[in-house]
Tab-separated table of C-alpha atoms in Angstrom:
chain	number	residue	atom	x	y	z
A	1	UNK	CA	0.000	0.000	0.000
A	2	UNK	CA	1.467	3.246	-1.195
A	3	UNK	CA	1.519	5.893	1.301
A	4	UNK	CA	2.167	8.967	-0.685
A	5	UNK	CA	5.809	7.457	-1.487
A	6	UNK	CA	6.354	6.743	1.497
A	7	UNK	CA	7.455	2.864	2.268
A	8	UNK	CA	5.307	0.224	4.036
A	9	UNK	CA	6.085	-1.592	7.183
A	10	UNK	CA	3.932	-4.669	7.144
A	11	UNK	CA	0.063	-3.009	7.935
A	12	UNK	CA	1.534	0.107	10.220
A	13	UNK	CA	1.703	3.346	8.096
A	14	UNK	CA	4.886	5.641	9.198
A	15	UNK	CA	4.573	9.430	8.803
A	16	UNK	CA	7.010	11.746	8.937
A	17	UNK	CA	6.750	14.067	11.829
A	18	UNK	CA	5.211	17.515	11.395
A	19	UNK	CA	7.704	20.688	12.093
A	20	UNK	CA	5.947	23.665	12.913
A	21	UNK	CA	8.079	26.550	12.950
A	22	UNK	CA	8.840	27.402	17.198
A	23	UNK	CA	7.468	31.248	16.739
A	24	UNK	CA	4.039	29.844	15.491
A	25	UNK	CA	3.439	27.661	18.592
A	26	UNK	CA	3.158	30.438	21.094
A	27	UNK	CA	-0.083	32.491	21.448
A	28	UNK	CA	-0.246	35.621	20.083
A	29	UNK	CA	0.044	38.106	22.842
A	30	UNK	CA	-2.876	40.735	22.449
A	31	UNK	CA	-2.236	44.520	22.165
A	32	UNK	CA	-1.339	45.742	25.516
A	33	UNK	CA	-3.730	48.542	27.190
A	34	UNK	CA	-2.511	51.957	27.595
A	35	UNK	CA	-1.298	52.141	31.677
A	36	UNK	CA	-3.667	54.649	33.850
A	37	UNK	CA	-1.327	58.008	33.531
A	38	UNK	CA	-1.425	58.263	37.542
A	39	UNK	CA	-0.084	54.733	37.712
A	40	UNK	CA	2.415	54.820	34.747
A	41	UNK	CA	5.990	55.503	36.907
A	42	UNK	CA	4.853	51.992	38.800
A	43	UNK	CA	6.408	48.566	37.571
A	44	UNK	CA	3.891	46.841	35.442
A	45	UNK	CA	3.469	44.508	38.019
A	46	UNK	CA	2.612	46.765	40.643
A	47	UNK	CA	0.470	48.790	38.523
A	48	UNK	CA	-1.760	45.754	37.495
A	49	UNK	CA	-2.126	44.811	41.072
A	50	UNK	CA	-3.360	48.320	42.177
A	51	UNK	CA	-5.558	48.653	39.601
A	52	UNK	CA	-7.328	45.260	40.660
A	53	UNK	CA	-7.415	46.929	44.307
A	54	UNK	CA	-9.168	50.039	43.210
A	55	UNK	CA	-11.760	48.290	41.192
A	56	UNK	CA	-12.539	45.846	43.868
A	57	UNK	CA	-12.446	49.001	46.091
A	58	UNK	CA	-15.394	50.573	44.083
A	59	UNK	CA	-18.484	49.011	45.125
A	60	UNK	CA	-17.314	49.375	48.827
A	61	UNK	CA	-16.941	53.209	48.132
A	62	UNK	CA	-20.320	53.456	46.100
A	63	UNK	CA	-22.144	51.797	49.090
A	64	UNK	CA	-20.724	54.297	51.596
A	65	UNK	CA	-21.495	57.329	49.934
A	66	UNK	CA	-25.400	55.991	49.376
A	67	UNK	CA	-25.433	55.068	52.667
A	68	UNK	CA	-23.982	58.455	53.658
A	69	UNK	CA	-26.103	59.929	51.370
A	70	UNK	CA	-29.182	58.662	52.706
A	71	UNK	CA	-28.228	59.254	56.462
A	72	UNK	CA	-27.551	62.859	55.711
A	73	UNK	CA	-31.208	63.371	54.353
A	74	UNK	CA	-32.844	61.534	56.751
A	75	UNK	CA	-31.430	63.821	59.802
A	76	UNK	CA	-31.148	67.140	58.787
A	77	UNK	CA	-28.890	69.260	60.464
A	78	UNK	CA	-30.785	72.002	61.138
A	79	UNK	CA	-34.809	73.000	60.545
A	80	UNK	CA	-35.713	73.059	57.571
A	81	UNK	CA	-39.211	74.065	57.326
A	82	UNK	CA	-41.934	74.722	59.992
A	83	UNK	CA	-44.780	71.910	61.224
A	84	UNK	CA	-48.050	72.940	60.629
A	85	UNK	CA	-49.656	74.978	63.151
A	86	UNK	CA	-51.054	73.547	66.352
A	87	UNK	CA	-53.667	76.324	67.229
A	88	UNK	CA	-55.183	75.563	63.758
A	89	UNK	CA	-56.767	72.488	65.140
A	90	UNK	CA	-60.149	71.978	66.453
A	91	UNK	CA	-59.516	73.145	70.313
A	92	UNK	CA	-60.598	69.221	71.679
A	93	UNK	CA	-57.916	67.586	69.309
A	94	UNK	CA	-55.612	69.889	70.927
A	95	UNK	CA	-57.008	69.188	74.798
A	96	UNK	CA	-57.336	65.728	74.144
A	97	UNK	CA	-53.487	64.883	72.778
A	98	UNK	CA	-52.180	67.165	75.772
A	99	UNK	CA	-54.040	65.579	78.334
A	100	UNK	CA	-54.089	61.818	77.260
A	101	UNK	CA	-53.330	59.466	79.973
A	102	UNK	CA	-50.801	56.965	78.248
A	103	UNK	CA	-48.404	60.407	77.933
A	104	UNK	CA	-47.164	59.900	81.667
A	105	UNK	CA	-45.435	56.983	80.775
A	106	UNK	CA	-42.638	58.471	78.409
A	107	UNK	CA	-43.464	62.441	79.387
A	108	UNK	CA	-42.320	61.246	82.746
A	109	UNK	CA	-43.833	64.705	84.369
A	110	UNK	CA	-43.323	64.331	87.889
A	111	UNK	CA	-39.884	63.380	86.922
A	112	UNK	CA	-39.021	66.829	85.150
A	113	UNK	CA	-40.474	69.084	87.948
A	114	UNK	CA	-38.483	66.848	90.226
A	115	UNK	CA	-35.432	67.399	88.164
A	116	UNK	CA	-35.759	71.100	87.776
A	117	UNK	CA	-36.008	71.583	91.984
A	118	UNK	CA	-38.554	74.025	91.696
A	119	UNK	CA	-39.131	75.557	95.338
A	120	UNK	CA	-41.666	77.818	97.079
A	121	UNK	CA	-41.471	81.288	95.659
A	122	UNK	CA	-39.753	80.598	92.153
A	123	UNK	CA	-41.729	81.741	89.280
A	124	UNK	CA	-41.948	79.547	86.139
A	125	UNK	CA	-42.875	80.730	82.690
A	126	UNK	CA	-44.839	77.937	80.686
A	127	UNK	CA	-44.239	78.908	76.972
A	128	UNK	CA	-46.943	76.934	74.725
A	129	UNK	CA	-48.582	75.671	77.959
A	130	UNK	CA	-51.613	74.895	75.798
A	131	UNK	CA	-53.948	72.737	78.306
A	132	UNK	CA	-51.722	73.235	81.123
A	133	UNK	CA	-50.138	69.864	81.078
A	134	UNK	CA	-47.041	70.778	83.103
A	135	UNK	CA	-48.562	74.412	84.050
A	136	UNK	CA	-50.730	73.013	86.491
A	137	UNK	CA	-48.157	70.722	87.721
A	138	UNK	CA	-45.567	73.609	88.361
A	139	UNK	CA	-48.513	75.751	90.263
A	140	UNK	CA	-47.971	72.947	92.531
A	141	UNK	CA	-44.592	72.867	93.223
A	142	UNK	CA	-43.684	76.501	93.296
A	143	UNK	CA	-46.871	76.926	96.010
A	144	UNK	CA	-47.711	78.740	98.002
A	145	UNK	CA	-45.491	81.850	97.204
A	146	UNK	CA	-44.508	80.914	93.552
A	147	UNK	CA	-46.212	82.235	90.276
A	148	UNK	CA	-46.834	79.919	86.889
A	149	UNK	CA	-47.292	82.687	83.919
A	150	UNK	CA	-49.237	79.972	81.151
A	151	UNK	CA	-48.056	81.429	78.426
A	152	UNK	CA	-49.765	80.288	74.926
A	153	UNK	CA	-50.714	81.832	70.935
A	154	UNK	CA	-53.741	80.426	71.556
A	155	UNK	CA	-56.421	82.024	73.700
A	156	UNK	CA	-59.484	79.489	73.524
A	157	UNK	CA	-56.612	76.565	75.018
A	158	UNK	CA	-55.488	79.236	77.800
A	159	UNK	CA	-59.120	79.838	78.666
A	160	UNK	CA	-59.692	75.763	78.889
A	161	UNK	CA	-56.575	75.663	81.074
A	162	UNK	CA	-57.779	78.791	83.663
A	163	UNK	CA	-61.002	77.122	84.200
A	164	UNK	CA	-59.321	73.901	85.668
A	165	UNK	CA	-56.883	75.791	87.511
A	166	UNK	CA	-60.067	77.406	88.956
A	167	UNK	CA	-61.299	73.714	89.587
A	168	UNK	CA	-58.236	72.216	90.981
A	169	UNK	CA	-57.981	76.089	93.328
A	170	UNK	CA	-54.406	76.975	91.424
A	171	UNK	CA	-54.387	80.630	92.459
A	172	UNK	CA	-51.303	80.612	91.398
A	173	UNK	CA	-51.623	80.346	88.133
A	174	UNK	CA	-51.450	83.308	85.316
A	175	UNK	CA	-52.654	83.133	81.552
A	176	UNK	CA	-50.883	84.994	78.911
A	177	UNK	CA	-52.227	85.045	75.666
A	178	UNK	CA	-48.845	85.888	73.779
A	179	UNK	CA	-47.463	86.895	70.227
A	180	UNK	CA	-46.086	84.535	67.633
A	181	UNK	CA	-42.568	86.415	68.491
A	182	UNK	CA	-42.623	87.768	71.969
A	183	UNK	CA	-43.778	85.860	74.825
A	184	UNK	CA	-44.895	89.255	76.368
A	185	UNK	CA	-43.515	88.272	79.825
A	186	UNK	CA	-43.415	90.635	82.907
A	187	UNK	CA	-40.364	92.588	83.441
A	188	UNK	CA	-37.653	90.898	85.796
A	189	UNK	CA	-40.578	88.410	86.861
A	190	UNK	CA	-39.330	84.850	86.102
A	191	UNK	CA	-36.866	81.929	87.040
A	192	UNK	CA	-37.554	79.566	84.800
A	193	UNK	CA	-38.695	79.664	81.189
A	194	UNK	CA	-39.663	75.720	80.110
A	195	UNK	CA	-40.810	74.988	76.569
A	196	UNK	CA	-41.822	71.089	76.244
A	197	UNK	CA	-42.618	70.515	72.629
A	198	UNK	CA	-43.002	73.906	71.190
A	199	UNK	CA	-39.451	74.832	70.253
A	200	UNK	CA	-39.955	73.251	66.716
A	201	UNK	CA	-43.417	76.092	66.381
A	202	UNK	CA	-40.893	79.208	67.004
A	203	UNK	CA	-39.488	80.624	63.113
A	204	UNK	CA	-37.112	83.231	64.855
A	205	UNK	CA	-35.602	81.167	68.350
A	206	UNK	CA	-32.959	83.126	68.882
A	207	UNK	CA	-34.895	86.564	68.473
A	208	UNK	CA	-37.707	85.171	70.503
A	209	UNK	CA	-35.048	83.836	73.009
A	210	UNK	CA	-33.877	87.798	73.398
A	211	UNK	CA	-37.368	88.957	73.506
A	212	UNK	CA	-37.636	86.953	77.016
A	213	UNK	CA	-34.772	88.395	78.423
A	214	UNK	CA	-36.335	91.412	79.762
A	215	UNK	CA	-38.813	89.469	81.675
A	216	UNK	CA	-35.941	87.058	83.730
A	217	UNK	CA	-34.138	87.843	86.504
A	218	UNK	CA	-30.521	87.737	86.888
A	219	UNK	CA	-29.417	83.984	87.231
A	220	UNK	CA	-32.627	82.776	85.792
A	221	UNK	CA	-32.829	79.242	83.794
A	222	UNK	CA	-33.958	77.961	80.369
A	223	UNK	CA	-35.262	74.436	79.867
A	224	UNK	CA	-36.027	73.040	76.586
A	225	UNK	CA	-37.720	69.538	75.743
A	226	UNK	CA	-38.383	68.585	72.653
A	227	UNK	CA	-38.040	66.017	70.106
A	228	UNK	CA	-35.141	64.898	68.187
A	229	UNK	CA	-35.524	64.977	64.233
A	230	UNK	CA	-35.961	61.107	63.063
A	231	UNK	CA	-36.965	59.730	66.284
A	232	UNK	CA	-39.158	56.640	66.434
A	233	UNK	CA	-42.133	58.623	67.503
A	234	UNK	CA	-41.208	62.397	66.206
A	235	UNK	CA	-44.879	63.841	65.565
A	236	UNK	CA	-43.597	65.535	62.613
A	237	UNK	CA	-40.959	64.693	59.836
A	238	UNK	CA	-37.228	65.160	60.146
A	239	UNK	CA	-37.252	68.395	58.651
A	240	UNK	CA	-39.861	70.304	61.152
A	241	UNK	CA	-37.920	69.665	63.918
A	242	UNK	CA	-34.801	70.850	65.544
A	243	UNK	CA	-31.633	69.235	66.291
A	244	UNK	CA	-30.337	68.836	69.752
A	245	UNK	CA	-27.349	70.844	68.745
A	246	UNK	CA	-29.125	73.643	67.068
A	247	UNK	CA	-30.657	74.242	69.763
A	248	UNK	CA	-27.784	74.653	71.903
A	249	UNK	CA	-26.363	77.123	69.492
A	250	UNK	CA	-29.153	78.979	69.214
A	251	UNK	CA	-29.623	79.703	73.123
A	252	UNK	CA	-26.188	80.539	73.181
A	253	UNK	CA	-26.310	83.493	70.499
A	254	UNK	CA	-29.079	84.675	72.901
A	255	UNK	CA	-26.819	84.753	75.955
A	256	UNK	CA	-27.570	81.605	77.265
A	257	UNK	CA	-24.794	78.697	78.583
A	258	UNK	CA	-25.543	74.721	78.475
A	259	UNK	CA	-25.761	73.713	82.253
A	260	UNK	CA	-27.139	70.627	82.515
A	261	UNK	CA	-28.553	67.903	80.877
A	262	UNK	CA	-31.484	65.259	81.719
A	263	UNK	CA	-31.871	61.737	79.616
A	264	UNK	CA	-34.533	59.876	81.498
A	265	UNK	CA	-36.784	60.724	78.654
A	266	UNK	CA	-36.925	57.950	75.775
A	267	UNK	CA	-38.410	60.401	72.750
A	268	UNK	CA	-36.999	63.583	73.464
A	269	UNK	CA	-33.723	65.638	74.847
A	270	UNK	CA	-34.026	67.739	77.960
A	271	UNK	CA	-31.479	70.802	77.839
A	272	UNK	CA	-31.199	73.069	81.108
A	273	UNK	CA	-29.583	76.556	80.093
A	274	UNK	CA	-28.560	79.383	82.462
A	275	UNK	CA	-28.515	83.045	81.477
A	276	UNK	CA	-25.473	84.600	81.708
């Protein structure tokens, strides 16, 4: 059997080996990628390697600046726009969210008179007393030579309020039916000016902060309560309400120094500020 010329070896069929030229049995290298400039005066090596960092960086980064992102929005650092306004409700609504009984468990009331060591003869300002939830409470404490000034926008609340300090005999106790930017206090009068949820309803704070001055005596205190923006049960969104720390710079522009602070309440901060 003829093999192409090639001679036969009983039934086995020899071929000549195939020589394939030693450059054609490598693969073809492809055209290398221009280097990143910022990483061109690195070894190849070490460029390659950083460049597989960085990428496998990039989804770490893009989930922390979301995530930033996101936080940043949800807690504003500052107010950004006011709540709607509580004296537009019907007068009950008001009565009946100030005076419902399940507050006492996170208001903690008798706690926050106890804290502030009111004493016979001190006189307390109430601003936004509305119903007299803590108003009636500090008639009490500052008894029997002490003075409560109720001090509210809103004069149908303040005349619901006067009628059960005339029930409960709180002689003690004055309505003031104020302006939306000057509390209207009596000159060199008070010792304590408490706000408890009303902060957040003021546009100007630190003009309406000043406007109180001339109604405080000398070494007289300011308490603030209110809630923190994002808080699990904030009555408002993030944005109507004001941050801890804005409101400590804002007393302070109107002469006012951080003294204490209080964190037995689980919604809200409780600030204690002394004039200076």
């Amino acid at each position: 059997m003829s093999t192409g010329g090639q001679p036969a070896h009983g039934n086995l069929l020899v071929f000549r080996p195939f020589h394939v030229p030693r450059s054609e049995t490598r693969c073809r290298t492809p055209e290398r990628l221009p280097v990143i400039p910022v990483l061109k005066s690195l070894p190849e090596d070490r460029s390659r390697m950083t460049c597989r960092r960085l990428l496998t960086k990039v989804p770490a980064l893009a989930i922390f600046l979301v995530v930033s992102a996101a936080c940043t929005h949800s807690t504003p650092q500052t107010q950004q726009r006011m709540p709607p306004r509580t004296q537009d409700r019907p007068l009950q609504d008001r009565i009946k969210s100030g005076e419902r009984s399940e507050r006492e468990t996170w208001q903690k009331p008798d706690e926050v008179v106890q804290a502030l060591a009111l004493k016979n003869g001190d006189v307390v300002a109430d601003i936004g007393a509305g119903s007299g939830y803590f108003s009636r409470r500090f008639a009490g404490a500052v008894a029997p030579d002490g003075k409560v000034y109720a001090v509210d926008v809103a004069a149908d609340v303040l005349g619901y309020l006067q009628q059960e300090a005339e029930k409960e005999g709180l002689r003690n106790l004055v309505t003031i039916v104020s302006q939306e930017d000057d509390p209207l206090l009596p000159r060199d009068a008070v010792d304590l000016v408490f706000f408890c949820d009303t902060t957040h309803h003021i546009a100007n704070r630190t003009d309406f902060y000043r406007r109180m001055l001339p109604g405080l005596k000398q070494h007289s205190r300011l308490a603030i309560i209110d809630y923190p923006p994002g808080g699990d049960h904030a009555p408002h969104p993030p944005e109507q309400l004001v941050p801890r720390s804005q409101v400590i710079s804002e007393a302070g522009e109107a002469g006012f120094k951080l003294v204490d602070e209080f964190r037995f309440l689980p919604r809200q901060y409780f600030l204690v500020f002394e004039r200076r």
